[in-house]
Short mmCIF file of C-alpha atoms in Angstrom, two decimals:
data_model
loop_
_atom_site.label_atom_id
_atom_site.label_comp_id
_atom_site.label_asym_id
_atom_site.label_seq_id
_atom_site.Cartn_x
_atom_site.Cartn_y
_atom_site.Cartn_z
CA MET A 1 0.00 0.00 0.00
CA ALA A 2 2.73 2.48 0.99
CA ALA A 3 4.71 1.62 -2.14
CA SER A 4 1.73 2.39 -4.38
CA ILE A 5 1.18 5.75 -2.67
CA LEU A 6 4.83 6.60 -3.16
CA ALA A 7 4.64 5.56 -6.83
CA ARG A 8 1.60 7.79 -7.39
CA LEU A 9 3.28 10.69 -5.63
CA ARG A 10 6.32 10.30 -7.91
CA GLU A 11 4.05 10.36 -10.95
CA TYR A 12 2.36 13.52 -9.71
CA VAL A 13 5.45 15.56 -8.74
CA GLY A 14 8.00 13.77 -10.89
CA ASP A 15 10.62 11.24 -10.04
CA ARG A 16 13.44 13.34 -8.56
CA ARG A 17 15.79 10.37 -8.63
CA ARG A 18 16.23 11.09 -12.33
CA SER A 19 16.63 14.85 -11.77
CA PRO A 20 20.00 15.56 -10.14
CA ARG A 21 20.16 18.71 -8.01
CA ARG A 22 23.47 19.89 -9.40
CA GLY A 23 26.14 19.02 -11.93
CA ALA A 24 28.74 16.32 -11.47
CA ARG A 25 31.07 16.79 -8.54
CA PHE A 26 34.60 15.44 -8.26
CA TYR A 27 36.47 14.73 -5.03
CA ALA A 28 39.98 16.14 -5.21
CA SER A 29 42.29 17.94 -2.83
CA VAL A 30 44.02 20.74 -4.72
CA PRO A 31 46.00 23.50 -2.95
CA VAL A 32 44.15 26.81 -3.09
CA GLU A 33 44.75 30.44 -2.14
CA VAL A 34 41.69 32.63 -1.47
CA THR A 35 41.71 36.44 -1.48
CA PRO A 36 38.78 38.76 -0.68
CA LEU A 37 38.13 41.22 -3.55
CA GLU A 38 35.76 44.13 -4.10
CA LYS A 39 32.37 43.04 -5.44
CA GLY A 40 32.92 44.63 -8.87
CA ALA A 41 36.38 43.10 -9.35
CA GLY A 42 37.09 40.92 -12.35
CA PRO A 43 39.04 37.67 -12.59
CA ASP A 44 42.21 39.66 -13.45
CA ALA A 45 42.13 41.62 -10.17
CA GLY A 46 45.38 41.62 -8.24
CA PHE A 47 45.75 39.35 -5.26
CA GLY A 48 46.36 40.79 -1.81
CA PRO A 49 46.32 39.17 1.64
CA SER A 50 44.98 35.65 1.33
CA VAL A 51 44.11 32.45 3.16
CA ALA A 52 45.56 29.09 2.14
CA GLY A 53 43.57 25.90 1.99
CA ALA A 54 42.56 23.02 -0.25
CA THR A 55 39.56 21.91 -2.24
CA ARG A 56 37.32 19.16 -0.94
CA ASP A 57 35.34 18.73 -4.13
CA LEU A 58 35.08 20.50 -7.46
CA GLY A 59 32.39 20.98 -10.08
CA ALA A 60 31.85 22.94 -13.27
CA SER A 61 29.93 25.68 -11.46
CA GLY A 62 31.48 25.67 -8.00
CA LEU A 63 33.95 24.36 -5.45
CA THR A 64 34.00 23.33 -1.83
CA LEU A 65 37.02 24.74 -0.03
CA VAL A 66 38.52 23.92 3.36
CA VAL A 67 40.48 26.89 4.72
CA ALA A 68 42.32 27.59 7.96
CA GLY A 69 40.57 30.93 8.55
CA VAL A 70 37.92 33.23 7.12
CA ARG A 71 39.75 36.52 7.63
CA ALA A 72 42.46 37.89 5.33
CA GLY A 73 43.94 41.36 5.63
CA GLY A 74 41.14 42.71 7.80
CA ARG A 75 38.33 41.38 5.54
CA TYR A 76 36.15 38.34 5.95
CA LEU A 77 35.89 35.90 3.05
CA THR A 78 32.22 35.47 3.89
CA ASP A 79 31.22 39.17 3.60
CA ASN A 80 28.24 39.79 1.32
CA ASP A 81 29.94 42.80 -0.24
CA CYS A 82 32.98 40.94 -1.57
CA HIS A 83 33.91 38.38 -4.18
CA LEU A 84 36.77 35.95 -3.87
CA GLY A 85 39.85 35.55 -6.00
CA VAL A 86 40.63 31.83 -6.02
CA ARG A 87 43.98 30.51 -7.22
CA LEU A 88 44.02 26.75 -7.76
CA GLU A 89 47.41 25.04 -8.01
CA LEU A 90 46.62 22.47 -10.72
CA PRO A 91 49.30 20.08 -12.04
CA ALA A 92 49.33 21.90 -15.42
CA GLY A 93 49.69 25.31 -13.76
CA ASP A 94 47.78 27.83 -11.69
CA VAL A 95 44.16 28.68 -12.54
CA PHE A 96 42.54 31.92 -11.38
CA LEU A 97 38.78 32.09 -10.72
CA LEU A 98 36.41 34.76 -9.47
CA ALA A 99 33.84 33.34 -7.06
CA ARG A 100 31.36 34.18 -4.32
CA VAL A 101 30.52 32.32 -1.12
CA VAL A 102 27.19 30.49 -1.17
CA ARG A 103 27.76 28.25 1.85
CA PHE A 104 29.73 28.59 5.07
CA GLU A 105 30.28 26.15 7.94
CA GLN A 106 32.02 26.83 11.25
CA PRO A 107 35.26 25.02 12.17
CA LEU A 108 35.37 21.37 11.24
CA GLY A 109 36.83 19.04 13.85
CA ALA A 110 39.74 19.78 16.15
CA GLY A 111 41.82 21.50 13.43
CA GLY A 112 39.54 24.54 13.37
CA GLN A 113 39.19 24.57 9.58
CA TYR A 114 36.25 26.26 7.85
CA LEU A 115 34.22 24.95 4.94
CA LEU A 116 33.28 27.38 2.15
CA GLY A 117 31.03 26.50 -0.75
CA VAL A 118 31.72 28.92 -3.61
CA ARG A 119 30.06 29.52 -6.97
CA ILE A 120 32.34 30.32 -9.91
CA LEU A 121 31.46 33.69 -11.45
CA ALA A 122 34.27 34.16 -13.99
CA ALA A 123 37.75 33.03 -14.93
CA ARG A 124 40.83 34.49 -16.55
CA GLU A 125 41.18 33.89 -20.27
CA GLY A 126 42.13 30.26 -20.87
CA ASP A 127 41.76 29.32 -17.21
CA ARG A 128 38.17 28.08 -17.54
CA ALA A 129 39.22 25.66 -20.30
CA ALA A 130 42.19 24.49 -18.20
CA TYR A 131 39.90 23.99 -15.20
CA TYR A 132 37.36 21.98 -17.25
CA GLY A 133 40.22 19.92 -18.69
CA PHE A 134 41.36 19.10 -15.16
CA LEU A 135 37.81 18.08 -14.20
CA ARG A 136 37.57 15.72 -17.20
CA GLY A 137 40.58 13.82 -15.83
CA LEU A 138 38.92 13.13 -12.45
CA ALA A 139 36.54 10.35 -11.43
CA PRO A 140 33.03 11.64 -10.57
CA ALA A 141 31.99 11.62 -6.90
CA GLU A 142 29.27 9.12 -6.04
#
């Protein structure tokens, strides 16, 4: 009985098991440097004080970063009025992205690291293609 109700509900609202919530994600730990930038800055903006960290997972539209702190040079990475300059140290060379924070979690575990979910807004010329090329070489996260 419960199974038939669930089947009817899926027919009515759609079977979400076939509708993924977001694009493919890839687990990879890549060294990263994150710098707070003015909101109108472009992907070619200069880098100032930054926070080091690593990626936890990557996707075509965003990244999950694990960083040691959320403050760089007197600015918070999580401020609504700033974008982030993200430098990824990929094996083929550095890639520069412009991003904004869409998710923030307080310190993880005893190490006091923070989790930042960021959406990619723009990239330097050629860097987006290099980033996508790197993603194609990774195994998708389950």
